Coordinates of C-alpha atoms and ligand atoms in Angstrom, one line a residue:
Chain A
M234 CA 0.0 0.0 0.0
S235 CA 1.4 3.3 -1.0
P236 CA 1.8 6.0 1.7
S237 CA -0.6 8.3 -0.1
L238 CA -3.3 5.7 -0.2
F239 CA -2.6 4.9 3.4
L240 CA -3.0 8.6 4.3
S241 CA -6.3 9.1 2.4
L242 CA -7.8 5.9 3.9
L243 CA -6.7 7.0 7.3
V244 CA -8.3 10.4 6.9
N245 CA -11.5 8.9 5.6
G246 CA -11.6 6.4 8.5
V247 CA -10.9 9.0 11.2
A248 CA -13.6 11.3 9.7
M249 CA -16.2 8.6 9.6
G250 CA -15.1 7.5 13.1
M251 CA -15.6 11.0 14.3
V252 CA -19.2 11.0 13.1
Y253 CA -19.8 7.7 14.9
A254 CA -18.0 9.1 17.9
L255 CA -20.4 12.1 18.0
L256 CA -23.4 9.8 17.8
G257 CA -21.8 7.4 20.4
M258 CA -21.1 10.3 22.8
G259 CA -24.7 11.3 22.5
L260 CA -25.8 7.7 23.3
I261 CA -23.7 7.6 26.4
L262 CA -25.0 11.0 27.6
L263 CA -28.6 9.7 27.2
V264 CA -27.8 6.4 28.9
R265 CA -26.3 8.3 31.8
A266 CA -29.1 10.9 32.1
V267 CA -32.1 8.7 31.7
G268 CA -30.8 5.2 31.5
I269 CA -32.0 4.5 28.0
L270 CA -30.3 3.4 24.9
N271 CA -31.6 5.6 22.1
F272 CA -32.4 3.6 18.9
A273 CA -33.4 6.7 17.1
Q274 CA -30.0 8.4 17.4
G275 CA -29.1 8.0 13.8
D276 CA -32.6 9.2 12.8
L277 CA -32.1 12.4 14.7
M278 CA -29.0 12.8 12.6
M279 CA -31.0 12.0 9.4
F280 CA -33.6 14.5 10.4
G281 CA -30.9 17.1 11.1
A282 CA -29.5 16.5 7.6
Y283 CA -32.9 17.1 6.1
I284 CA -33.4 20.3 8.1
C285 CA -30.0 21.6 6.9
A286 CA -30.8 20.6 3.3
C287 CA -34.1 22.4 3.5
L288 CA -32.6 25.6 4.9
L289 CA -29.7 25.5 2.4
L290 CA -31.4 24.3 -0.8
D291 CA -35.0 25.5 -0.4
F292 CA -34.5 28.7 1.5
E293 CA -30.9 29.3 0.2
L294 CA -29.8 30.7 3.5
P295 CA -26.1 31.8 3.9
L296 CA -24.0 29.9 6.4
Y297 CA -24.2 32.6 9.1
L298 CA -28.0 32.4 9.1
L299 CA -28.1 28.7 8.5
I300 CA -26.1 27.7 11.6
P301 CA -28.2 29.6 14.3
I302 CA -31.6 28.6 12.6
A303 CA -30.5 25.0 12.3
F304 CA -29.5 25.0 15.9
I305 CA -32.9 26.2 17.0
W306 CA -34.6 23.5 15.0
F307 CA -32.3 20.8 16.4
A308 CA -32.9 22.0 19.9
L309 CA -36.7 22.0 19.2
L310 CA -36.4 18.5 17.8
G311 CA -34.6 17.4 21.0
V312 CA -37.3 18.9 23.2
I313 CA -40.1 17.4 21.2
F314 CA -38.3 14.0 21.2
M315 CA -37.9 14.1 25.0
F316 CA -41.5 15.1 25.7
T317 CA -43.1 12.6 23.4
I318 CA -40.8 9.6 23.6
Y319 CA -39.2 9.7 27.1
W320 CA -41.4 11.9 29.4
P321 CA -44.8 10.0 29.2
L322 CA -43.0 6.7 29.8
R323 CA -40.5 7.7 32.4
K324 CA -42.5 6.0 35.2
A325 CA -43.4 2.9 33.1
T326 CA -43.3 -0.3 35.2
Y327 CA -40.7 -1.8 33.0
S328 CA -38.0 0.4 31.5
Q329 CA -37.8 -1.5 28.2
A330 CA -41.0 0.4 27.3
T331 CA -39.0 3.5 26.6
I332 CA -36.3 1.7 24.6
I333 CA -39.0 0.2 22.4
A334 CA -40.5 3.7 22.1
T335 CA -37.2 4.9 20.7
M336 CA -37.4 2.2 18.1
G337 CA -40.8 3.4 17.2
A338 CA -39.5 7.0 17.1
S339 CA -36.9 5.9 14.6
I340 CA -39.6 4.7 12.2
I341 CA -41.7 7.8 12.7
L342 CA -38.8 10.1 12.0
Q343 CA -38.0 8.3 8.8
E344 CA -41.6 8.4 7.6
V345 CA -42.2 12.0 8.6
A346 CA -39.0 13.0 6.7
K347 CA -40.4 11.1 3.6
I348 CA -43.8 12.9 3.9
I349 CA -42.2 16.3 4.2
W350 CA -39.3 16.1 1.8
G351 CA -40.2 13.1 -0.4
S352 CA -38.4 9.9 -0.9
Q353 CA -35.9 11.1 -3.5
P354 CA -32.4 11.5 -1.9
R355 CA -31.2 15.1 -2.0
S356 CA -27.6 16.0 -2.7
M357 CA -25.8 18.6 -0.7
P358 CA -22.8 20.5 -1.9
H359 CA -19.5 19.9 -0.1
L360 CA -18.6 22.7 2.4
V361 CA -15.4 23.6 0.5
L362 CA -15.7 23.8 -3.3
N363 CA -13.0 24.6 -5.8
S364 CA -13.3 27.1 -8.6
E365 CA -15.2 24.7 -10.8
G366 CA -17.7 23.9 -8.1
D367 CA -16.4 20.5 -7.4
P368 CA -15.4 19.2 -3.9
A369 CA -12.1 20.8 -3.0
V370 CA -9.1 18.6 -2.2
L371 CA -6.0 19.2 -0.2
Q372 CA -2.9 17.9 -2.0
I373 CA -0.2 16.4 0.2
G374 CA 2.5 14.9 -1.9
S375 CA 0.7 12.5 -4.1
A376 CA -2.2 12.1 -1.6
S377 CA -5.4 14.1 -2.3
L378 CA -7.5 14.6 0.8
Q379 CA -11.1 15.8 0.5
W380 CA -11.6 19.0 2.6
Q381 CA -15.0 17.7 3.7
Y382 CA -13.4 14.9 5.6
L383 CA -10.8 17.2 7.2
I384 CA -13.6 19.6 8.3
I385 CA -15.5 16.6 9.8
I386 CA -12.5 15.7 11.8
A387 CA -11.9 19.3 13.0
V388 CA -15.5 20.0 13.9
G389 CA -15.9 16.6 15.5
A390 CA -12.9 17.1 17.7
L391 CA -14.0 20.6 18.6
I392 CA -17.5 19.4 19.7
I393 CA -16.1 16.5 21.7
F394 CA -13.7 18.9 23.4
L395 CA -16.5 21.5 24.2
I396 CA -18.8 18.9 25.6
T397 CA -16.3 17.3 27.9
Q398 CA -15.4 20.8 29.1
L399 CA -19.0 21.5 29.7
F400 CA -19.4 18.5 31.9
E401 CA -16.1 18.6 33.7
K402 CA -15.6 22.3 34.2
L403 CA -18.8 24.2 34.3
Y404 CA -21.1 24.4 37.3
V405 CA -24.1 23.4 35.1
G406 CA -22.2 20.4 33.8
K407 CA -21.5 19.2 37.3
M408 CA -25.2 19.5 38.2
M409 CA -26.0 17.5 35.1
Q410 CA -23.5 14.8 36.0
A411 CA -24.9 14.7 39.6
A412 CA -28.5 14.3 38.3
C413 CA -27.3 11.5 36.0
Q414 CA -25.4 9.7 38.7
D415 CA -28.1 9.8 41.4
S416 CA -31.3 11.6 40.5
Y417 CA -32.9 10.9 43.9
A418 CA -30.1 12.7 45.8
A419 CA -29.8 15.4 43.3
N420 CA -33.5 16.1 43.6
L421 CA -33.4 16.3 47.3
L422 CA -30.6 18.9 47.1
G423 CA -32.8 20.9 44.7
V424 CA -31.3 20.1 41.3
P425 CA -34.3 20.4 38.9
S426 CA -34.0 17.1 37.1
I427 CA -36.5 18.0 34.3
L428 CA -34.1 20.8 33.3
T429 CA -31.0 18.7 33.4
I430 CA -32.7 15.9 31.4
C431 CA -34.1 18.5 28.9
A432 CA -30.6 20.0 28.5
T433 CA -29.2 16.6 27.8
Y434 CA -31.7 15.9 25.1
I435 CA -31.1 19.3 23.5
I436 CA -27.3 18.8 23.5
V437 CA -27.7 15.3 22.0
A438 CA -30.1 16.5 19.3
I439 CA -27.8 19.4 18.4
V440 CA -24.8 17.1 18.1
C441 CA -26.8 14.6 16.0
G442 CA -28.0 17.5 13.8
I443 CA -24.4 18.7 13.3
C444 CA -23.5 15.1 12.3
G445 CA -26.2 15.2 9.8
Y446 CA -25.0 18.4 8.3
L447 CA -21.4 17.0 8.1
V448 CA -22.2 13.7 6.5
A449 CA -24.9 14.9 4.1
P450 CA -22.5 15.9 1.3
V451 CA -20.8 12.5 1.5
F452 CA -23.9 10.2 1.7
M453 CA -26.6 12.4 0.3
V454 CA -29.7 13.3 2.4
R455 CA -31.9 10.2 2.5
S456 CA -34.2 8.7 5.0
T457 CA -32.0 5.6 5.5
L458 CA -29.1 7.8 6.7
G459 CA -29.9 6.7 10.2
T460 CA -28.4 3.2 9.7
L461 CA -25.0 4.7 10.4
Q462 CA -25.9 4.5 14.1
L463 CA -25.2 0.8 14.0
R464 CA -21.5 1.6 13.7
A465 CA -21.8 4.0 16.7
F466 CA -23.4 1.2 18.7
A467 CA -20.5 -1.1 17.8
G468 CA -18.0 1.6 18.8
V469 CA -19.7 2.4 22.1
V470 CA -19.6 -1.3 23.0
I471 CA -16.0 -1.7 22.0
G472 CA -15.2 1.4 24.1
G473 CA -16.6 -0.1 27.2
F474 CA -20.1 1.5 27.4
G475 CA -19.3 3.7 30.3
S476 CA -17.1 6.6 29.5
I477 CA -17.2 9.2 26.8
K478 CA -13.5 8.6 26.2
G479 CA -14.1 4.9 25.6
A480 CA -17.0 5.7 23.2
V481 CA -14.9 8.1 21.2
I482 CA -11.9 5.8 20.9
G483 CA -14.1 2.8 20.1
C484 CA -15.9 4.7 17.4
L485 CA -12.7 6.0 15.9
L486 CA -11.4 2.5 15.8
V487 CA -14.6 1.3 14.0
G488 CA -14.2 4.1 11.4
I489 CA -10.6 3.3 10.7
V490 CA -11.1 -0.4 10.5
E491 CA -14.1 0.1 8.2
S492 CA -12.1 2.5 6.0
F493 CA -9.1 0.1 5.6
S494 CA -11.3 -2.9 5.0
T495 CA -13.0 -1.2 1.9
M496 CA -9.5 -1.5 0.5
A497 CA -9.1 -5.2 1.0
F498 CA -12.6 -6.5 0.5
S499 CA -14.9 -3.6 -0.3
G500 CA -18.2 -5.6 -0.4
Y501 CA -17.7 -6.8 3.1
K502 CA -17.0 -3.6 5.1
D503 CA -20.1 -4.1 7.3
V504 CA -18.9 -7.6 8.0
T505 CA -15.5 -6.4 9.2
V506 CA -17.0 -3.8 11.6
F507 CA -19.2 -6.4 13.2
L508 CA -16.5 -9.0 13.2
L509 CA -14.5 -6.6 15.2
L510 CA -17.4 -6.2 17.6
I511 CA -17.8 -9.9 18.0
I512 CA -14.1 -10.3 18.6
F513 CA -14.3 -7.7 21.4
L514 CA -17.4 -9.3 22.8
V515 CA -15.7 -12.7 23.0
F516 CA -12.3 -11.7 24.2
R517 CA -12.8 -8.4 26.0
P518 CA -16.6 -8.1 26.8
T519 CA -15.9 -5.2 29.2
G520 CA -14.6 -3.1 26.3
L521 CA -11.4 -1.0 26.2
F522 CA -12.1 1.3 29.1
K523 CA -13.9 1.0 32.4
G524 CA -16.1 3.8 33.5
K525 CA -14.7 6.1 36.1
I526 CA -17.1 4.8 38.7
G527 CA -15.5 1.7 40.0
D528 CA -16.9 -1.2 41.9
K529 CA -16.1 -1.1 45.6
A530 CA -16.5 -4.5 47.0
Chain B
M328 CA -40.0 25.0 63.4
I329 CA -42.0 22.2 61.6
K330 CA -45.4 21.2 62.8
I331 CA -46.9 18.1 61.3
S332 CA -50.5 17.2 61.7
N333 CA -52.5 14.2 60.5
L334 CA -49.9 13.2 57.9
H335 CA -50.5 10.2 55.7
A336 CA -48.2 8.8 53.1
Y337 CA -48.8 6.2 50.4
Y338 CA -46.8 3.9 48.1
G339 CA -49.5 3.0 45.6
T340 CA -52.2 1.6 47.8
I341 CA -50.0 0.8 50.7
E342 CA -50.4 3.4 53.5
A343 CA -47.0 3.8 55.1
L344 CA -47.9 6.6 57.5
K345 CA -51.3 6.6 59.2
G346 CA -51.9 10.0 60.6
I347 CA -48.7 11.4 62.2
N348 CA -48.7 14.4 64.5
M349 CA -45.3 15.7 65.6
E350 CA -43.4 18.9 66.1
I351 CA -39.8 19.7 65.4
R352 CA -38.7 22.5 67.7
K353 CA -36.3 25.1 66.6
G354 CA -32.7 24.7 67.7
Q355 CA -33.3 21.2 69.1
I356 CA -32.3 17.7 68.0
T357 CA -35.4 15.6 67.6
C358 CA -35.0 11.9 67.1
L359 CA -37.2 9.4 65.6
I360 CA -36.7 5.7 66.4
G361 CA -38.6 2.6 65.3
S362 CA -38.0 -0.8 63.9
N363 CA -37.4 -1.7 60.3
G364 CA -40.2 -0.8 58.0
A365 CA -41.9 1.4 60.7
G366 CA -42.0 4.3 58.2
K367 CA -39.1 6.5 59.5
S368 CA -37.6 7.1 56.1
T369 CA -41.1 7.7 54.7
L370 CA -41.7 10.4 57.2
L371 CA -38.5 12.2 56.2
K372 CA -39.5 11.8 52.5
S373 CA -42.9 13.2 53.2
I374 CA -41.3 16.3 54.7
S375 CA -38.9 16.8 51.8
G376 CA -41.4 16.0 49.2
A377 CA -40.0 12.8 47.9
C378 CA -43.2 10.7 48.3
N379 CA -46.9 10.9 48.0
R380 CA -48.4 12.4 51.1
S381 CA -51.5 14.2 52.5
G382 CA -52.1 16.2 55.6
S383 CA -50.5 19.4 56.8
I384 CA -46.8 20.2 57.4
M385 CA -46.4 23.8 58.7
Y386 CA -42.9 25.3 58.3
K387 CA -41.9 28.4 60.2
D388 CA -44.5 31.1 59.9
N389 CA -47.4 28.9 58.9
A390 CA -46.4 28.0 55.4
D391 CA -47.8 24.6 54.4
I392 CA -45.1 22.6 52.6
S393 CA -47.1 19.4 52.3
N394 CA -47.6 19.7 48.5
L395 CA -44.3 21.1 47.5
S396 CA -41.8 19.4 45.3
P397 CA -38.3 18.4 46.7
Q398 CA -36.7 21.3 44.9
K399 CA -39.0 23.8 46.5
V400 CA -38.6 22.3 49.9
A401 CA -34.8 22.4 49.5
R402 CA -35.0 26.1 48.6
L403 CA -36.9 26.8 51.8
G404 CA -33.9 25.6 53.8
I405 CA -34.9 22.0 54.7
T406 CA -32.2 19.6 53.5
H407 CA -32.7 15.8 53.6
V408 CA -29.7 13.6 53.9
P409 CA -31.1 10.3 52.6
E410 CA -30.6 6.8 54.0
G411 CA -27.6 5.1 52.4
R412 CA -25.6 8.3 51.9
H413 CA -26.2 8.7 48.1
V414 CA -23.0 10.5 47.3
F415 CA -22.5 11.2 43.6
P416 CA -20.1 8.4 42.9
G417 CA -18.4 9.8 39.8
L418 CA -17.8 13.3 41.2
T419 CA -14.9 14.3 43.5
V420 CA -15.5 15.3 47.1
K421 CA -15.2 18.9 46.1
E422 CA -17.7 18.6 43.2
N423 CA -20.1 16.7 45.5
L424 CA -20.0 19.7 47.9
E425 CA -20.5 22.1 44.9
V426 CA -23.8 20.3 44.0
G427 CA -25.0 21.1 47.5
T428 CA -25.1 24.8 46.6
I429 CA -27.6 24.5 43.8
N430 CA -30.7 25.5 45.8
W431 CA -29.4 29.0 46.5
H432 CA -26.8 29.3 43.7
G433 CA -28.9 28.5 40.7
F434 CA -27.8 27.0 37.4
F435 CA -26.0 30.0 35.9
G436 CA -25.4 31.9 39.2
R437 CA -22.0 33.4 39.9
K438 CA -22.1 33.5 43.7
P439 CA -19.0 32.2 45.4
Y440 CA -19.2 29.3 47.7
Q441 CA -15.6 29.2 48.9
K442 CA -16.6 30.2 52.5
E443 CA -19.1 27.5 52.9
M444 CA -16.7 24.9 51.6
E445 CA -14.0 26.0 54.1
E446 CA -16.5 25.7 56.9
V447 CA -17.4 22.2 55.9
F448 CA -13.7 21.3 55.5
A449 CA -13.1 22.8 59.0
L450 CA -15.9 20.5 60.4
F451 CA -14.7 17.4 58.5
P452 CA -10.9 17.8 58.0
R453 CA -10.9 14.2 56.6
L454 CA -12.8 15.5 53.5
K455 CA -10.3 18.2 52.9
E456 CA -7.5 15.6 52.7
R457 CA -9.5 13.8 50.0
E458 CA -11.0 16.8 48.2
N459 CA -10.0 15.6 44.7
Q460 CA -10.8 11.9 45.2
L461 CA -13.8 10.4 43.4
S462 CA -16.4 9.8 46.1
W463 CA -17.3 6.2 45.2
S464 CA -13.8 5.3 46.6
L465 CA -14.3 6.9 50.0
S466 CA -14.9 4.7 53.1
G467 CA -18.4 4.5 54.5
G468 CA -17.7 6.9 57.2
E469 CA -16.2 9.4 54.8
Q470 CA -19.1 9.1 52.5
Q471 CA -21.5 9.8 55.4
M472 CA -19.5 12.9 56.3
L473 CA -19.6 14.0 52.6
A474 CA -23.4 13.5 52.5
I475 CA -23.8 15.7 55.6
G476 CA -21.2 18.2 54.4
R477 CA -23.0 18.4 51.1
A478 CA -26.2 19.2 52.9
L479 CA -24.5 21.8 54.9
M480 CA -23.5 23.6 51.7
S481 CA -27.1 24.3 51.0
H482 CA -27.6 26.9 53.7
P483 CA -30.1 24.7 55.6
E484 CA -32.0 25.7 58.7
V485 CA -33.3 22.2 59.2
L486 CA -31.4 19.0 58.5
L487 CA -33.2 15.7 58.1
L488 CA -30.7 12.9 58.8
D489 CA -31.7 9.4 57.9
E490 CA -29.7 6.7 59.8
P491 CA -26.3 8.4 59.6
S492 CA -24.7 5.5 61.6
M493 CA -25.8 2.8 59.2
G494 CA -23.0 0.3 58.6
L495 CA -20.3 2.2 60.5
A496 CA -17.9 1.1 63.2
P497 CA -18.6 2.2 66.8
L498 CA -15.7 4.6 66.9
V499 CA -16.7 6.3 63.6
I500 CA -20.3 6.5 64.9
A501 CA -19.1 8.3 68.1
E502 CA -17.1 10.8 66.1
L503 CA -20.0 11.4 63.7
F504 CA -22.4 12.0 66.5
E505 CA -20.0 14.6 68.1
K506 CA -20.2 16.4 64.7
I507 CA -24.0 16.2 64.7
V508 CA -24.1 17.8 68.1
E509 CA -21.6 20.4 66.9
I510 CA -23.8 21.2 63.9
N511 CA -26.7 21.6 66.2
K512 CA -25.0 23.6 69.0
E513 CA -22.4 25.7 67.0
W514 CA -24.1 26.1 63.7
G515 CA -27.5 26.4 65.3
L516 CA -29.3 24.0 63.0
T517 CA -32.5 22.2 63.9
I518 CA -32.1 18.5 63.3
L519 CA -34.5 15.6 62.8
L520 CA -32.5 12.4 63.4
V521 CA -33.7 9.0 62.3
E522 CA -31.8 6.2 64.0
Q523 CA -31.8 2.4 64.6
N524 CA -29.3 2.9 67.4
A525 CA -32.0 4.0 69.9
K526 CA -29.7 4.3 72.9
L527 CA -27.3 6.7 71.2
A528 CA -30.0 8.6 69.5
M529 CA -31.9 9.3 72.7
K530 CA -28.6 10.3 74.4
T531 CA -28.0 12.9 71.7
A532 CA -31.5 14.2 71.2
D533 CA -33.6 16.6 73.2
Y534 CA -36.9 15.1 72.2
T535 CA -37.9 11.6 71.0
Y536 CA -40.6 10.1 69.0
V537 CA -41.2 6.4 68.6
L538 CA -42.8 5.2 65.4
E539 CA -44.4 1.8 65.0
R540 CA -46.1 0.6 61.8
G541 CA -47.0 4.1 60.6
N542 CA -48.1 5.5 64.0
I543 CA -46.4 7.5 66.7
T544 CA -46.7 5.4 69.9
V545 CA -44.5 7.2 72.4
E546 CA -43.2 10.7 72.5
G547 CA -41.6 13.0 75.1
P548 CA -38.3 14.5 76.2
S549 CA -35.6 11.9 75.6
A550 CA -34.8 11.3 79.2
E551 CA -38.4 10.4 79.9
V552 CA -38.8 8.2 76.8
R553 CA -35.6 6.4 77.8
S554 CA -37.2 5.2 81.0
N555 CA -40.5 4.2 79.4
D556 CA -41.1 0.5 80.0
M557 CA -42.2 -0.3 76.5
V558 CA -39.3 1.5 75.0
I559 CA -36.9 -0.3 77.2
K560 CA -38.4 -3.6 76.3
S561 CA -38.5 -3.2 72.5
Y562 CA -35.6 -0.8 71.7
L563 CA -33.1 -0.8 74.5
G564 CA -33.1 -4.4 75.7
K565 CA -32.2 -5.6 79.1
F566 CA -28.8 -3.8 79.1
A567 CA -30.6 -0.4 79.0
N568 CA -29.4 0.8 82.3
T569 CA -25.9 -0.4 82.1
K570 CA -23.6 2.3 80.8
Ligands
LIG237 N1 -40.7 2.7 47.3 C1 -41.6 1.9 48.0 N2 -42.6 1.2 47.4 C2 -43.5 0.5 48.2 N3 -43.4 0.4 49.5 C3 -42.4 1.1 50.1 C4 -41.5 1.8 49.5 N4 -40.6 2.4 50.4 C5 -41.1 1.9 51.6 N5 -42.1 1.1 51.4 C6 -42.9 0.5 52.5 O1 -43.3 1.5 53.5 C7 -43.0 1.0 54.8 C8 -42.1 2.0 55.5 O2 -40.9 2.0 54.9 P1 -39.7 2.9 55.4 O3 -38.6 2.9 54.4 O4 -40.2 4.3 55.7 O5 -39.2 2.2 56.7 P2 -38.1 2.6 57.8 O6 -38.7 2.8 59.1 O7 -37.2 3.7 57.2 O8 -37.2 1.3 57.8 P3 -35.7 1.1 57.9 O9 -35.3 1.2 59.3 O10 -35.5 -0.3 57.4 O11 -35.0 2.1 57.1 C9 -42.5 -0.4 54.7 O12 -43.5 -1.3 54.9 C10 -42.0 -0.5 53.3 O13 -42.1 -1.8 52.8
LIG238 MG1 -35.3 3.9 56.6

């Protein structure tokens, strides 16, 4: 394998891994906040991609207007999602009810997207275009790297950094962590759990929406975009299902493995990702990292 | 300080409290003893708003708090330290204490809480030594100190302590009870103390209530209750009078 091919495969893999990492981080945030695995994570991303496509292609908004308006829609989507899928079922006698509701939400989001925007995939322009209007590339030696992938990596890293800072450093973030770790005690001290849960849903929906915007030029905007979440699930499990750090590293690993396997056996890239997952489940079922809360016997 | 009348509490159709009348007097330590399942924790939860209840709970100048949510009760200055400590396992000691300030600090507030934290560290120097340690790894006694310290961060006027001695060694219990008395005497907080350790609780408290299957059966100044025949028989055992 030539170095230039290696480099471009690596960049593609890290970029896709970054998208999975953002989805995976959102999964962990929701699991911690409300104890539920969200099977509509990828569909929130898909819906976000449609919202962006609509604002960009139909309303032809410039970027400086598109970003704030898209954020408002993402946040709204998060709030609606919380109050329809999670809130009515939060006291259900068995917690699986809410998980199944997220599966239902996944179907609903896909169908609603089809009703509003039709079933034809829409194509979005890359974020950076060259003078002929084609996707711009960065030439390093003989390797040509698509700017779109480099932007995905940069934006993804920035978001992951900002969110970890939010939770580790800010007062609000600590309150959110407290509410996640022991909602009963947090409530008794006066932490308003409805606000912390709502904030978590808003953050997750915004992150998913940004993912949608980033991957739309690569995969086109289509109602099946949500299936990318399966890679995020694999990455989160490989990472250890407890820490954001584990989820991010696990998802990056999935992205890289997937990218290099297209090289060797392109028809089987899904197989390699899940083979990796099975290997981990057999030989290291606890994943790469433990959560920071240990078991004190 | 708090006057409870005809308080009932329910878990679904189970009635855990069947018409409680009691008074928690300002500046005193009031203790509540009773066997497992008597409803002690339920009584604390009814005051702090963590369970379904009906009846009246008057706080200070005749404000009924019997239909307030836990957040609202916490904001009024009643802080509940729940049974089993409930520290936030993935947060450090310092961060746990920070969470205690939420009821007066607010989400986006900028008020400093350095002074409160130093006062808590002065009361529990052991917490200061471990300020950056994640709290799941603390010993049971340290976790209990943290749970109480965290409650003290919330500017409370009334502290509801649920079985602070649970699972601790006798020496640690003795130390903890000294601190509880200090919080009452020096900090001037009113305390409602729930305890299994009836002997120690009655030695510490000014006034005692005995709760049995959802009803108050005996009440009075601790010294009196301590010599009540029924209490001696069921809670103190035959060694009641030995020191
Ligand atoms: N969440 C709950 N759901 C249903 N019933 C409950 C619940 N919590 C408590 N109970 C019942 O209410 C009654 C009183 O319980 P409570 O926890 O107040 O007892 P307690 O006096 O604190 O006991 P302990 O000394 O063991 O802590 C018990 O019969 C208990 O089974
Ligand atoms: Mg109890």
